[in-house]
CSV table of C-alpha atoms and ligand atoms in Angstrom, one decimal:
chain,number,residue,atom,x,y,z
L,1,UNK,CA,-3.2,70.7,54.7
L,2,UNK,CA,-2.9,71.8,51.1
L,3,UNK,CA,-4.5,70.5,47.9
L,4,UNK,CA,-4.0,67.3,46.9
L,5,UNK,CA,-2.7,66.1,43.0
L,6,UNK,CA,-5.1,63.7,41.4
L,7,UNK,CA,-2.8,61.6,39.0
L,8,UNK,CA,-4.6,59.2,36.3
L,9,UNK,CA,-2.3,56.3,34.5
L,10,UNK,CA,-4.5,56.1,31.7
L,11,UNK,CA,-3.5,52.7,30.0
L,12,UNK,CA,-0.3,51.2,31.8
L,13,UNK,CA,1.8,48.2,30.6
L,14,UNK,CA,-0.3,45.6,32.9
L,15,UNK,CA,-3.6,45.5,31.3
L,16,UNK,CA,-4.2,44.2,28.0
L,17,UNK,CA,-7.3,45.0,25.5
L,18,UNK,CA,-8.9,41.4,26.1
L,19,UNK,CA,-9.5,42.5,29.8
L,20,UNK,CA,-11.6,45.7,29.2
L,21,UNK,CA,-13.3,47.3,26.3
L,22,UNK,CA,-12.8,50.4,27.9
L,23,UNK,CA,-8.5,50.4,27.9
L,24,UNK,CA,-7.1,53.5,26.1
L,25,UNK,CA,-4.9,52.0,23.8
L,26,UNK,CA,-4.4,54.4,20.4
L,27,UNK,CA,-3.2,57.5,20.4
L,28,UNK,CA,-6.6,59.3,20.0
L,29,UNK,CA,-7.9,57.7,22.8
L,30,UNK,CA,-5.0,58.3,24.9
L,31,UNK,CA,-5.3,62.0,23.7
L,32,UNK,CA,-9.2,61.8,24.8
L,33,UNK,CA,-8.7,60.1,28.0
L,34,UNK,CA,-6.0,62.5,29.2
L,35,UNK,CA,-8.5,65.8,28.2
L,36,UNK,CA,-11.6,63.5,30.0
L,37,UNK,CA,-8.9,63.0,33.1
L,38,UNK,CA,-8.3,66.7,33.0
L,39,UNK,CA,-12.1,68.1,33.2
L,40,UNK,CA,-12.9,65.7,36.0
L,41,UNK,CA,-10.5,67.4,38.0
L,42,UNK,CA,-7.1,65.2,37.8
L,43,UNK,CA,-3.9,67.1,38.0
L,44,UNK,CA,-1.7,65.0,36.4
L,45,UNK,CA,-1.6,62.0,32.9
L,46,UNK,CA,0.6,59.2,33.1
L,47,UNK,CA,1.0,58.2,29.9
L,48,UNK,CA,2.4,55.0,28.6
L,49,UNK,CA,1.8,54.0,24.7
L,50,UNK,CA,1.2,51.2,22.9
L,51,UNK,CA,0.5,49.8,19.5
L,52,UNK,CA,-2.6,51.1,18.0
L,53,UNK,CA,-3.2,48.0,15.7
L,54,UNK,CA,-2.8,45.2,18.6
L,55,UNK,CA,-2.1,47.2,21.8
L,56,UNK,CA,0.7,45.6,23.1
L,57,UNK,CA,2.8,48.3,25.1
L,58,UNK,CA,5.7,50.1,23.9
L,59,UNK,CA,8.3,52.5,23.5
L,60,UNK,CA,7.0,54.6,20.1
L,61,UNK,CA,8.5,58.2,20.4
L,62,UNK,CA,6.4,59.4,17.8
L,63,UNK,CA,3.1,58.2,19.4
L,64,UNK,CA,4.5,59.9,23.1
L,65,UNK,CA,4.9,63.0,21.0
L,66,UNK,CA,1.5,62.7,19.1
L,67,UNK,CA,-0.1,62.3,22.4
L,68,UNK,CA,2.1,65.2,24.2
L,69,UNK,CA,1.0,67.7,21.2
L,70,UNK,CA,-2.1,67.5,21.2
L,71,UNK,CA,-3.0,66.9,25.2
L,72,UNK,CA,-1.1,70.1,25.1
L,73,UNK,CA,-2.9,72.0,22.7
L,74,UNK,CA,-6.2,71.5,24.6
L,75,UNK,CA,-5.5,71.9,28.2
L,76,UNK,CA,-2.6,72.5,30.8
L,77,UNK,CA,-2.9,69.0,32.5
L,78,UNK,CA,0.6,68.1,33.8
L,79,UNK,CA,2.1,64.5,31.9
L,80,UNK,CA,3.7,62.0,33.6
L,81,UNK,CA,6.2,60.0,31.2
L,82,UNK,CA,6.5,56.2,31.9
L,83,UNK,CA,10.1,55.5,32.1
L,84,UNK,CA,8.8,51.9,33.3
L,85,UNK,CA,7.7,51.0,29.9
L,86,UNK,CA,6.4,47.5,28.5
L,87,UNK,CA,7.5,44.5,30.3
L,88,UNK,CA,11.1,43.6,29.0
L,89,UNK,CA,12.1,47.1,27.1
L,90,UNK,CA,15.3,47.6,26.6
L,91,UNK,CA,16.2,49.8,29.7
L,92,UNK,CA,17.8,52.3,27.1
L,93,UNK,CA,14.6,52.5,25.2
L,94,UNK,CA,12.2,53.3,28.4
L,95,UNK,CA,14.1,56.5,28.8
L,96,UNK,CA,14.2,58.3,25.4
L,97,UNK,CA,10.8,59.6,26.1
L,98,UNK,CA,12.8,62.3,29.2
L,99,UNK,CA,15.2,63.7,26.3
L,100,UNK,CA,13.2,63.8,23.4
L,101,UNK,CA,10.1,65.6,25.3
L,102,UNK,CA,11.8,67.1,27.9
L,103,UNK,CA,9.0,66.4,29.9
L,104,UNK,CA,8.1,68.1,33.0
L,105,UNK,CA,7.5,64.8,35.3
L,106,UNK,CA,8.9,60.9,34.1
L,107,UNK,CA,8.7,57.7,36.3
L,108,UNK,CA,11.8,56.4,37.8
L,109,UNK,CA,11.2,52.8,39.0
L,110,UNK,CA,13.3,52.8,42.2
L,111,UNK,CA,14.7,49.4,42.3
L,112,UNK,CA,14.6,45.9,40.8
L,113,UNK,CA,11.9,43.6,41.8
L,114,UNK,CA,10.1,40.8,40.8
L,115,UNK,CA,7.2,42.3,38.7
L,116,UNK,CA,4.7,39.5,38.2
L,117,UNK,CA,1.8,39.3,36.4
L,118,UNK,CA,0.9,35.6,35.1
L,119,UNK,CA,-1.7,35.0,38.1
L,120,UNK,CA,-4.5,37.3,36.2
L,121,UNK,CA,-4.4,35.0,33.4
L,122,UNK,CA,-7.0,33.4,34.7
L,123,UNK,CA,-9.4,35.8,34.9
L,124,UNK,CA,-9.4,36.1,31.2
L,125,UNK,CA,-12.0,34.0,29.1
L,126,UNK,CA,-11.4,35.2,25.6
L,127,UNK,CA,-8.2,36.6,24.4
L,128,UNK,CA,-8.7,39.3,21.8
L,129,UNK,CA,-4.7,39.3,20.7
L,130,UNK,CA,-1.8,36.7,20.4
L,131,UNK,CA,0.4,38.5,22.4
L,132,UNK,CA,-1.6,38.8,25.4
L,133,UNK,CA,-1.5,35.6,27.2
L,134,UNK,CA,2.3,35.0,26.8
L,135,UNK,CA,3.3,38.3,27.5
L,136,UNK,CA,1.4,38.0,30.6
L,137,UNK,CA,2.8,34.5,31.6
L,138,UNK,CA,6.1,35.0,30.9
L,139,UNK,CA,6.5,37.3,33.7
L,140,UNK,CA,6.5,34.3,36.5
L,141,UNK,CA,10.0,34.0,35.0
L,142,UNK,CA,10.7,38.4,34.9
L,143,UNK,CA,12.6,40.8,36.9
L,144,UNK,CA,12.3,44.4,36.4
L,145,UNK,CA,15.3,45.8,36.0
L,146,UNK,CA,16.5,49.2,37.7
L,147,UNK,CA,20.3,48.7,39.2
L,148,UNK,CA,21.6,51.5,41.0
L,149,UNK,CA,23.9,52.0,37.3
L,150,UNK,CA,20.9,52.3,35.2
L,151,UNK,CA,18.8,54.4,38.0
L,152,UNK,CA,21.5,57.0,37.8
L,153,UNK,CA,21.8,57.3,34.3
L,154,UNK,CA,17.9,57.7,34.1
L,155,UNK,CA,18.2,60.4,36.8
L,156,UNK,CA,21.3,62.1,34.9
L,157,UNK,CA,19.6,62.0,31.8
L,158,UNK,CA,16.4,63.3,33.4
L,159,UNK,CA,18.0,66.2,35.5
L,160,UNK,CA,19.8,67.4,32.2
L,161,UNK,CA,16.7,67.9,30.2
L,162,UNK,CA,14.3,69.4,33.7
L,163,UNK,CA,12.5,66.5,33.9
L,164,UNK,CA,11.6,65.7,37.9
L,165,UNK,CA,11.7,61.8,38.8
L,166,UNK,CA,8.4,60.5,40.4
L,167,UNK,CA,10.1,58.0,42.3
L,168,UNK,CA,8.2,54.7,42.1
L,169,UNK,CA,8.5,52.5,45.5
L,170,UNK,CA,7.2,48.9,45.3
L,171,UNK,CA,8.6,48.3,48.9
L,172,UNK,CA,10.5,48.9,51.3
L,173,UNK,CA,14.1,48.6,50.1
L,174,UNK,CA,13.5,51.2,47.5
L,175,UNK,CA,12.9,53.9,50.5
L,176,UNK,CA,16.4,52.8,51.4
L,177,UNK,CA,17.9,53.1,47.6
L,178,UNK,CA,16.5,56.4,47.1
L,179,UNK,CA,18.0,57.7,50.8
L,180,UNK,CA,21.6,56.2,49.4
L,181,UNK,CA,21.2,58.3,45.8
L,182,UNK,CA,20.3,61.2,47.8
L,183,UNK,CA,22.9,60.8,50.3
L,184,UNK,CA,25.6,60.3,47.2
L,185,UNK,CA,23.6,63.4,45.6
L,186,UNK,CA,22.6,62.0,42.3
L,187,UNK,CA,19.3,62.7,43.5
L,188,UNK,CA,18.0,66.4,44.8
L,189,UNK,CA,15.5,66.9,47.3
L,190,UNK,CA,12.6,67.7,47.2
L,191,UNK,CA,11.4,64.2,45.9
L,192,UNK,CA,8.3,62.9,44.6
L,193,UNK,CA,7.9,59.3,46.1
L,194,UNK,CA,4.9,57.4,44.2
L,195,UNK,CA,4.2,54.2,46.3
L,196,UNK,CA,2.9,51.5,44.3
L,197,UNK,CA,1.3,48.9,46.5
L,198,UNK,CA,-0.2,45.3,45.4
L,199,UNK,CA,2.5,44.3,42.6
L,200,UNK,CA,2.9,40.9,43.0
L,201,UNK,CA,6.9,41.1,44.0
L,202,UNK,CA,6.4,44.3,46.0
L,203,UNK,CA,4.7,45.2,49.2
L,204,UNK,CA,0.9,44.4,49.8
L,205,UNK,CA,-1.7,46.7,49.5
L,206,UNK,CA,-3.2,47.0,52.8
L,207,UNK,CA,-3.5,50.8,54.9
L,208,UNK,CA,-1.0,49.2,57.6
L,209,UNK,CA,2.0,49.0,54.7
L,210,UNK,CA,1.1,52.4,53.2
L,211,UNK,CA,1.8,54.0,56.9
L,212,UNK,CA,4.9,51.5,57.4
L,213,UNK,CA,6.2,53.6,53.8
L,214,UNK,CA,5.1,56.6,54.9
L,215,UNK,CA,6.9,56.2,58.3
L,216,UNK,CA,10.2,54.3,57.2
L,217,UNK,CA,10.4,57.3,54.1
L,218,UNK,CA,9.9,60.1,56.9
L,219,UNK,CA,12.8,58.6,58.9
L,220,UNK,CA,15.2,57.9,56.2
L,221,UNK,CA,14.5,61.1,53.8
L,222,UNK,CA,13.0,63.3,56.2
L,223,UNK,CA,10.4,65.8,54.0
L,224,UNK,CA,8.8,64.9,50.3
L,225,UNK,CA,5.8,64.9,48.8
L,226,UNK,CA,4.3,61.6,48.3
L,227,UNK,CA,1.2,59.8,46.5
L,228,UNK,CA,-0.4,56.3,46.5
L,229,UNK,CA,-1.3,54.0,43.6
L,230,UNK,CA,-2.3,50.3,44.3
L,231,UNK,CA,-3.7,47.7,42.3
L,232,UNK,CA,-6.8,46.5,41.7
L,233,UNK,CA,-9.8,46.7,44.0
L,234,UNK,CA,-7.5,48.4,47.0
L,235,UNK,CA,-6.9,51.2,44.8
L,236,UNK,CA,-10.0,53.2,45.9
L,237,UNK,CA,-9.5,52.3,50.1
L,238,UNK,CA,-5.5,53.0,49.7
L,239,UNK,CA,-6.0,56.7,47.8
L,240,UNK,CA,-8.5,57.8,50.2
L,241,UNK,CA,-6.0,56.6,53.2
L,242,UNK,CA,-3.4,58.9,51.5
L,243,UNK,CA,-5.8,61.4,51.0
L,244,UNK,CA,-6.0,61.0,54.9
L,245,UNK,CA,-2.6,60.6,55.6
L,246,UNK,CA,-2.2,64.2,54.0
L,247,UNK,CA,-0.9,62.2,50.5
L,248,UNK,CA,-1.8,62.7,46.8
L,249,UNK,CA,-3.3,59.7,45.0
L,250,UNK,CA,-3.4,58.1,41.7
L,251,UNK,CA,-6.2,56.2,40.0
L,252,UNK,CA,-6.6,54.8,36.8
L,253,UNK,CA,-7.1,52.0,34.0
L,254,UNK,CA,-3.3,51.0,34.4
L,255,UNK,CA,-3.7,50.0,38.2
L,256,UNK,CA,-7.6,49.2,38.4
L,257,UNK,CA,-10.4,48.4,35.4
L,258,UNK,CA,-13.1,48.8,37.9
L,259,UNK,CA,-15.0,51.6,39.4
L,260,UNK,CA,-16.9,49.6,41.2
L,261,UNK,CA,-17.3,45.6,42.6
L,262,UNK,CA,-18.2,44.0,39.2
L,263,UNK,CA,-18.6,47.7,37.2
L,264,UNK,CA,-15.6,48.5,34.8
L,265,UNK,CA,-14.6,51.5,34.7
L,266,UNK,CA,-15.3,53.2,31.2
L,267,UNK,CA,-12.6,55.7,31.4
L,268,UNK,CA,-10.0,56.8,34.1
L,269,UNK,CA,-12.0,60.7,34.2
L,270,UNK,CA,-14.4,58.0,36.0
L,271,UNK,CA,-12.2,56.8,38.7
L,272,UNK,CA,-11.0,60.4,39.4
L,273,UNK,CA,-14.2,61.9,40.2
L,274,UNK,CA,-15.3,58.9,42.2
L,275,UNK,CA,-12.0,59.9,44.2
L,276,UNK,CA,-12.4,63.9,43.7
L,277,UNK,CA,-16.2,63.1,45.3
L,278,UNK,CA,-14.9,60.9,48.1
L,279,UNK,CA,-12.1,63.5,48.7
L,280,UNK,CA,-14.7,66.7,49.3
L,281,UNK,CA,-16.8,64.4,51.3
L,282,UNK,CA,-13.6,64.4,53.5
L,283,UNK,CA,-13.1,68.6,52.9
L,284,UNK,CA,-10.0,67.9,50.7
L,285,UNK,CA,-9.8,69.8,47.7
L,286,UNK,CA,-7.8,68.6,44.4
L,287,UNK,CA,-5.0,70.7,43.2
L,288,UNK,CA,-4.9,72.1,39.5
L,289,UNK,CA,-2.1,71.3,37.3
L,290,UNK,CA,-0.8,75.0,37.9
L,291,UNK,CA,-1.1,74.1,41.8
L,292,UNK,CA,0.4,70.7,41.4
L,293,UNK,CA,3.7,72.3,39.6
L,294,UNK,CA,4.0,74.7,42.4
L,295,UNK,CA,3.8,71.7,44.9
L,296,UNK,CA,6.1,69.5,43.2
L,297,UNK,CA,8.4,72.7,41.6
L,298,UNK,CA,7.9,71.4,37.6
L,299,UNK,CA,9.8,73.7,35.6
L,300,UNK,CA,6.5,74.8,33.8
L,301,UNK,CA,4.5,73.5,30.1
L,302,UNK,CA,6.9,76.7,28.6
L,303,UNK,CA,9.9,74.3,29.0
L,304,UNK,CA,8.7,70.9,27.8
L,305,UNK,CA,10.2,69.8,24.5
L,306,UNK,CA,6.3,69.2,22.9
V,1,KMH,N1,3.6,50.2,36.5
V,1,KMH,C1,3.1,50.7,37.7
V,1,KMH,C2,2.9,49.6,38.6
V,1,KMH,C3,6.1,53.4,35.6
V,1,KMH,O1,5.3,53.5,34.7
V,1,KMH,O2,7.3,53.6,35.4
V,1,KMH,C4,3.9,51.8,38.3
V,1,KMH,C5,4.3,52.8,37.3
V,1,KMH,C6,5.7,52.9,37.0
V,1,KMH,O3,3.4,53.4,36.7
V,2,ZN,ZN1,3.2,53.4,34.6
Protein backbone atom coordinates (compact mmCIF):
# COMPACT_ATOMS: atom_id res chain seq x y z
CA UNK A 1 0.00 0.00 0.00
CA UNK A 2 1.02 3.58 -0.68
CA UNK A 3 1.82 6.54 1.46
CA UNK A 4 -0.49 7.68 3.65
CA UNK A 5 -1.67 11.86 4.07
CA UNK A 6 -1.18 13.12 7.52
CA UNK A 7 -3.92 15.92 7.81
CA UNK A 8 -3.74 18.44 10.94
CA UNK A 9 -7.10 20.67 11.86
CA UNK A 10 -5.16 23.06 13.60
CA UNK A 11 -7.89 25.09 15.70
CA UNK A 12 -11.51 23.83 14.55
CA UNK A 13 -14.91 25.49 15.62
CA UNK A 14 -15.38 23.03 18.77
CA UNK A 15 -12.70 24.09 21.11
CA UNK A 16 -12.65 27.28 22.67
CA UNK A 17 -9.46 29.23 24.26
CA UNK A 18 -10.66 28.51 28.04
CA UNK A 19 -9.97 24.73 27.29
CA UNK A 20 -6.26 24.90 26.29
CA UNK A 21 -3.54 27.38 26.38
CA UNK A 22 -2.19 25.82 23.60
CA UNK A 23 -5.33 26.44 20.76
CA UNK A 24 -4.14 28.34 17.66
CA UNK A 25 -6.45 30.98 17.55
CA UNK A 26 -4.75 34.34 15.66
CA UNK A 27 -3.64 34.36 12.53
CA UNK A 28 0.16 34.16 13.44
CA UNK A 29 -0.31 31.28 15.28
CA UNK A 30 -2.38 29.62 12.79
CA UNK A 31 0.44 30.66 10.22
CA UNK A 32 3.01 28.97 12.83
CA UNK A 33 1.15 25.95 13.55
CA UNK A 34 0.48 25.11 9.91
CA UNK A 35 4.61 25.49 9.08
CA UNK A 36 5.20 23.39 12.68
CA UNK A 37 2.39 20.70 11.15
CA UNK A 38 4.37 20.78 7.93
CA UNK A 39 8.12 19.98 9.32
CA UNK A 40 6.71 17.16 11.48
CA UNK A 41 5.71 15.50 8.47
CA UNK A 42 1.77 16.33 7.89
CA UNK A 43 0.62 16.57 4.40
CA UNK A 44 -2.21 18.50 4.70
CA UNK A 45 -3.66 22.13 7.19
CA UNK A 46 -7.17 22.39 7.79
CA UNK A 47 -7.65 25.70 8.57
CA UNK A 48 -10.58 27.25 10.20
CA UNK A 49 -10.27 31.04 11.64
CA UNK A 50 -11.31 32.83 14.26
CA UNK A 51 -11.26 36.18 16.04
CA UNK A 52 -7.92 37.13 17.16
CA UNK A 53 -9.13 39.45 20.07
CA UNK A 54 -11.62 36.77 21.71
CA UNK A 55 -11.29 33.61 19.53
CA UNK A 56 -14.69 32.88 18.83
CA UNK A 57 -14.75 31.11 15.30
CA UNK A 58 -15.57 32.64 12.05
CA UNK A 59 -15.85 33.36 8.64
CA UNK A 60 -13.07 36.36 8.17
CA UNK A 61 -11.91 36.23 4.43
CA UNK A 62 -9.19 38.45 5.03
CA UNK A 63 -7.74 36.33 7.97
CA UNK A 64 -8.20 32.85 5.47
CA UNK A 65 -6.16 34.85 3.01
CA UNK A 66 -3.60 36.21 5.62
CA UNK A 67 -3.07 32.68 6.68
CA UNK A 68 -3.15 31.22 2.97
CA UNK A 69 -0.27 33.83 2.00
CA UNK A 70 1.97 33.38 4.22
CA UNK A 71 1.61 29.28 4.88
CA UNK A 72 2.37 29.61 1.24
CA UNK A 73 5.29 31.62 1.16
CA UNK A 74 7.12 29.18 3.54
CA UNK A 75 6.30 25.81 2.50
CA UNK A 76 4.18 23.60 -0.05
CA UNK A 77 1.95 22.04 2.71
CA UNK A 78 -1.54 21.36 1.04
CA UNK A 79 -4.70 23.65 2.93
CA UNK A 80 -7.76 22.26 3.65
CA UNK A 81 -10.55 25.08 3.75
CA UNK A 82 -13.34 24.61 6.34
CA UNK A 83 -16.53 25.06 4.61
CA UNK A 84 -18.06 23.81 8.02
CA UNK A 85 -17.28 26.96 9.69
CA UNK A 86 -18.44 28.33 13.25
CA UNK A 87 -21.42 26.79 14.73
CA UNK A 88 -24.58 28.69 13.19
CA UNK A 89 -22.80 30.63 10.03
CA UNK A 90 -24.75 31.55 7.58
CA UNK A 91 -24.41 28.58 5.12
CA UNK A 92 -23.59 31.28 2.38
CA UNK A 93 -20.82 32.70 4.38
CA UNK A 94 -19.01 29.06 5.15
CA UNK A 95 -18.33 28.86 1.44
CA UNK A 96 -16.79 32.19 0.26
CA UNK A 97 -13.52 30.90 1.40
CA UNK A 98 -13.75 28.05 -2.12
CA UNK A 99 -14.13 31.21 -4.56
CA UNK A 100 -12.17 33.78 -3.08
CA UNK A 101 -8.95 31.32 -2.57
CA UNK A 102 -9.64 28.95 -5.07
CA UNK A 103 -8.30 26.60 -2.80
CA UNK A 104 -6.99 23.33 -3.78
CA UNK A 105 -8.98 21.11 -1.06
CA UNK A 106 -12.44 22.65 1.14
CA UNK A 107 -14.66 20.52 3.50
CA UNK A 108 -18.02 19.59 2.39
CA UNK A 109 -20.04 18.52 5.41
CA UNK A 110 -22.14 15.70 3.83
CA UNK A 111 -25.44 15.93 5.50
CA UNK A 112 -27.36 17.55 8.33
CA UNK A 113 -27.01 16.20 11.76
CA UNK A 114 -27.36 17.05 15.14
CA UNK A 115 -23.92 18.58 16.02
CA UNK A 116 -23.76 18.77 19.75
CA UNK A 117 -21.47 20.14 21.94
CA UNK A 118 -23.05 21.43 25.38
CA UNK A 119 -21.87 18.11 27.33
CA UNK A 120 -18.09 19.47 27.52
CA UNK A 121 -19.23 22.34 29.44
CA UNK A 122 -18.53 20.63 32.18
CA UNK A 123 -15.18 19.98 31.90
CA UNK A 124 -14.47 23.66 31.93
CA UNK A 125 -13.59 25.40 35.41
CA UNK A 126 -12.80 28.91 34.37
CA UNK A 127 -14.02 30.54 31.36
CA UNK A 128 -11.52 32.89 29.77
CA UNK A 129 -14.34 34.59 27.30
CA UNK A 130 -18.12 35.46 27.39
CA UNK A 131 -18.91 33.72 24.41
CA UNK A 132 -17.64 30.50 25.30
CA UNK A 133 -20.07 28.87 27.51
CA UNK A 134 -23.25 29.81 25.53
CA UNK A 135 -21.99 29.17 22.34
CA UNK A 136 -21.16 25.85 23.61
CA UNK A 137 -24.67 25.19 25.25
CA UNK A 138 -26.68 26.38 22.84
CA UNK A 139 -25.88 23.63 20.64
CA UNK A 140 -28.24 21.02 22.68
CA UNK A 141 -30.87 23.01 20.71
CA UNK A 142 -28.48 23.07 17.01
CA UNK A 143 -28.60 21.22 13.75
CA UNK A 144 -26.06 21.55 11.26
CA UNK A 145 -27.27 22.35 8.29
CA UNK A 146 -26.21 20.72 4.86
CA UNK A 147 -29.58 19.91 2.60
CA UNK A 148 -29.05 18.17 -0.45
CA UNK A 149 -29.81 22.24 -2.04
CA UNK A 150 -27.11 23.77 -0.17
CA UNK A 151 -24.57 20.60 -0.69
CA UNK A 152 -24.85 21.08 -4.39
CA UNK A 153 -24.41 24.64 -4.51
CA UNK A 154 -21.20 24.14 -2.33
CA UNK A 155 -20.04 21.44 -4.76
CA UNK A 156 -21.03 23.76 -7.90
CA UNK A 157 -19.35 26.50 -6.46
CA UNK A 158 -16.33 24.42 -5.46
CA UNK A 159 -15.97 22.50 -8.94
CA UNK A 160 -16.04 25.95 -10.72
CA UNK A 161 -13.16 27.45 -8.95
CA UNK A 162 -10.88 23.56 -8.78
CA UNK A 163 -11.43 23.18 -5.39
CA UNK A 164 -11.86 19.13 -4.54
CA UNK A 165 -14.61 18.42 -1.77
CA UNK A 166 -13.19 16.41 1.27
CA UNK A 167 -16.38 14.91 1.93
CA UNK A 168 -17.08 14.90 5.67
CA UNK A 169 -19.24 11.67 6.88
CA UNK A 170 -20.55 11.77 10.52
CA UNK A 171 -22.58 8.51 9.80
CA UNK A 172 -23.87 6.45 7.92
CA UNK A 173 -26.60 8.14 5.94
CA UNK A 174 -24.14 10.56 4.52
CA UNK A 175 -22.36 7.33 2.61
CA UNK A 176 -25.79 7.07 1.11
CA UNK A 177 -26.15 11.05 0.22
CA UNK A 178 -22.88 11.16 -1.29
CA UNK A 179 -23.73 7.75 -3.55
CA UNK A 180 -27.14 9.77 -4.64
CA UNK A 181 -24.95 13.08 -5.71
CA UNK A 182 -22.70 10.93 -7.48
CA UNK A 183 -25.22 8.84 -9.02
CA UNK A 184 -27.15 12.34 -10.20
CA UNK A 185 -23.40 13.50 -11.12
CA UNK A 186 -23.15 16.62 -9.17
CA UNK A 187 -20.35 14.89 -7.67
CA UNK A 188 -17.17 13.31 -9.70
CA UNK A 189 -15.38 10.42 -8.68
CA UNK A 190 -12.69 10.03 -7.37
CA UNK A 191 -13.82 11.29 -3.84
CA UNK A 192 -12.13 12.06 -0.79
CA UNK A 193 -14.43 10.70 2.09
CA UNK A 194 -13.13 12.14 5.61
CA UNK A 195 -15.04 10.11 8.32
CA UNK A 196 -15.56 12.02 11.40
CA UNK A 197 -16.38 9.69 14.28
CA UNK A 198 -17.46 10.67 18.05
CA UNK A 199 -19.63 13.89 17.26
CA UNK A 200 -22.19 13.73 19.54
CA UNK A 201 -25.23 13.41 16.70
CA UNK A 202 -23.02 11.19 14.46
CA UNK A 203 -21.67 7.71 14.65
CA UNK A 204 -19.47 6.56 17.65
CA UNK A 205 -15.97 6.40 17.70
CA UNK A 206 -15.14 2.88 18.10
CA UNK A 207 -12.75 0.59 15.29
CA UNK A 208 -16.08 -1.60 14.70
CA UNK A 209 -17.95 1.68 13.13
CA UNK A 210 -14.84 2.90 11.24
CA UNK A 211 -14.95 -0.65 9.31
CA UNK A 212 -18.90 -0.62 9.20
CA UNK A 213 -18.04 3.06 7.00
CA UNK A 214 -15.39 1.73 5.33
CA UNK A 215 -17.47 -1.40 4.27
CA UNK A 216 -21.01 0.30 3.57
CA UNK A 217 -18.76 3.30 1.38
CA UNK A 218 -17.03 0.33 -0.56
CA UNK A 219 -20.43 -1.16 -1.50
CA UNK A 220 -22.27 1.98 -2.28
CA UNK A 221 -19.32 4.10 -4.02
CA UNK A 222 -17.07 1.42 -4.97
CA UNK A 223 -13.23 3.01 -5.00
CA UNK A 224 -12.09 6.44 -3.00
CA UNK A 225 -9.61 7.48 -1.00
CA UNK A 226 -10.59 7.88 2.59
CA UNK A 227 -9.23 9.22 6.04
CA UNK A 228 -10.30 9.13 9.75
CA UNK A 229 -10.72 12.00 12.28
CA UNK A 230 -12.39 11.20 15.69
CA UNK A 231 -12.77 13.07 18.71
CA UNK A 232 -11.12 13.30 21.63
CA UNK A 233 -9.16 10.49 23.24
CA UNK A 234 -10.23 7.83 20.29
CA UNK A 235 -8.43 9.99 17.91
CA UNK A 236 -5.06 8.37 18.34
CA UNK A 237 -6.63 4.29 18.36
CA UNK A 238 -9.12 5.34 15.32
CA UNK A 239 -5.99 7.00 12.96
CA UNK A 240 -3.82 4.18 13.55
CA UNK A 241 -6.86 1.62 12.63
CA UNK A 242 -7.03 3.58 9.36
CA UNK A 243 -3.57 3.59 8.98
CA UNK A 244 -4.29 -0.18 9.20
CA UNK A 245 -7.15 -0.35 7.18
CA UNK A 246 -4.90 1.18 4.34
CA UNK A 247 -6.63 4.84 5.30
CA UNK A 248 -5.10 8.34 5.77
CA UNK A 249 -5.71 10.06 9.12
CA UNK A 250 -6.18 13.32 10.61
CA UNK A 251 -5.05 14.67 14.08
CA UNK A 252 -5.21 17.81 15.56
CA UNK A 253 -6.20 20.61 18.22
CA UNK A 254 -9.81 20.80 16.44
CA UNK A 255 -10.72 17.11 17.28
CA UNK A 256 -8.40 16.29 20.37
CA UNK A 257 -6.35 18.81 23.03
CA UNK A 258 -4.43 15.94 24.22
CA UNK A 259 -1.45 14.00 23.27
CA UNK A 260 -1.51 12.05 25.90
CA UNK A 261 -4.01 10.80 29.09
CA UNK A 262 -3.88 14.02 31.12
CA UNK A 263 -0.89 15.79 28.70
CA UNK A 264 -2.35 18.58 26.32
CA UNK A 265 -1.11 18.76 23.38
CA UNK A 266 1.07 22.06 22.78
CA UNK A 267 0.65 22.18 19.13
CA UNK A 268 -0.94 19.83 16.46
CA UNK A 269 3.00 19.26 14.74
CA UNK A 270 2.84 17.23 18.28
CA UNK A 271 0.01 14.95 17.57
CA UNK A 272 1.34 14.28 13.96
CA UNK A 273 4.64 12.97 14.88
CA UNK A 274 3.20 10.93 17.69
CA UNK A 275 1.07 9.47 14.68
CA UNK A 276 4.03 9.74 11.92
CA UNK A 277 6.06 7.53 14.89
CA UNK A 278 3.28 5.09 15.49
CA UNK A 279 2.83 4.86 11.65
CA UNK A 280 6.75 3.70 10.90
CA UNK A 281 6.55 1.53 13.87
CA UNK A 282 3.89 -0.13 11.65
CA UNK A 283 6.25 0.32 8.20
CA UNK A 284 3.88 2.99 6.85
CA UNK A 285 5.37 5.97 5.49
CA UNK A 286 3.60 9.51 5.36
CA UNK A 287 2.99 11.09 2.00
CA UNK A 288 4.39 14.68 1.18
CA UNK A 289 2.12 17.37 0.12
CA UNK A 290 3.49 16.84 -3.57
CA UNK A 291 2.57 12.91 -2.98
CA UNK A 292 -0.80 13.72 -1.36
CA UNK A 293 -1.91 15.93 -4.54
CA UNK A 294 -1.02 13.11 -6.77
CA UNK A 295 -3.14 10.75 -4.55
CA UNK A 296 -6.09 12.91 -4.27
CA UNK A 297 -5.44 14.70 -8.08
CA UNK A 298 -5.33 18.61 -6.47
CA UNK A 299 -5.03 20.84 -9.28
CA UNK A 300 -1.59 22.05 -7.85
CA UNK A 301 -0.35 25.37 -5.32
CA UNK A 302 0.12 27.07 -9.15
CA UNK A 303 -3.71 27.32 -9.37
CA UNK A 304 -4.91 28.43 -5.89
CA UNK A 305 -6.25 32.01 -5.78
CA UNK A 306 -3.47 32.96 -2.74
N1 LIG B 1 -15.74 19.91 12.49
C1 LIG B 1 -15.24 18.57 12.37
C2 LIG B 1 -15.92 17.68 13.30
C3 LIG B 1 -15.45 21.05 8.54
O1 LIG B 1 -14.61 21.79 9.02
O2 LIG B 1 -16.16 21.39 7.60
C4 LIG B 1 -15.23 18.09 10.96
C5 LIG B 1 -14.74 19.14 10.04
C6 LIG B 1 -15.66 19.65 9.03
O3 LIG B 1 -13.60 19.52 10.18
ZN1 LIG C 1 -13.09 21.53 10.50
Amino acid sequence: MGKRIITAALTGSIHTPSMSPYLPVTPEQLIEEAVAVYNAGGAVAHVHVRDPETGMPNADQDIYREIATQVKKRCDIVLCFTTGGKLGEPVENRVRVASNLKPELTTLNAGSLNFALFHIVDGVEEWKYDWEKPYLEGTEDFIFPNTFKTMRQYIEIMYAHGAKPELEIYDTGMINNVAFLIDKGIIKKPVYLQFVLGILGGIPATIQNLVFLLETARNQIGDFEFSVCAAGKQQFPLCTACLLLGGHARVGLEDNLYLEKGILAKSSAEQVAKLIRIARELGIEPATPEEARSILNLKGLDKVNY
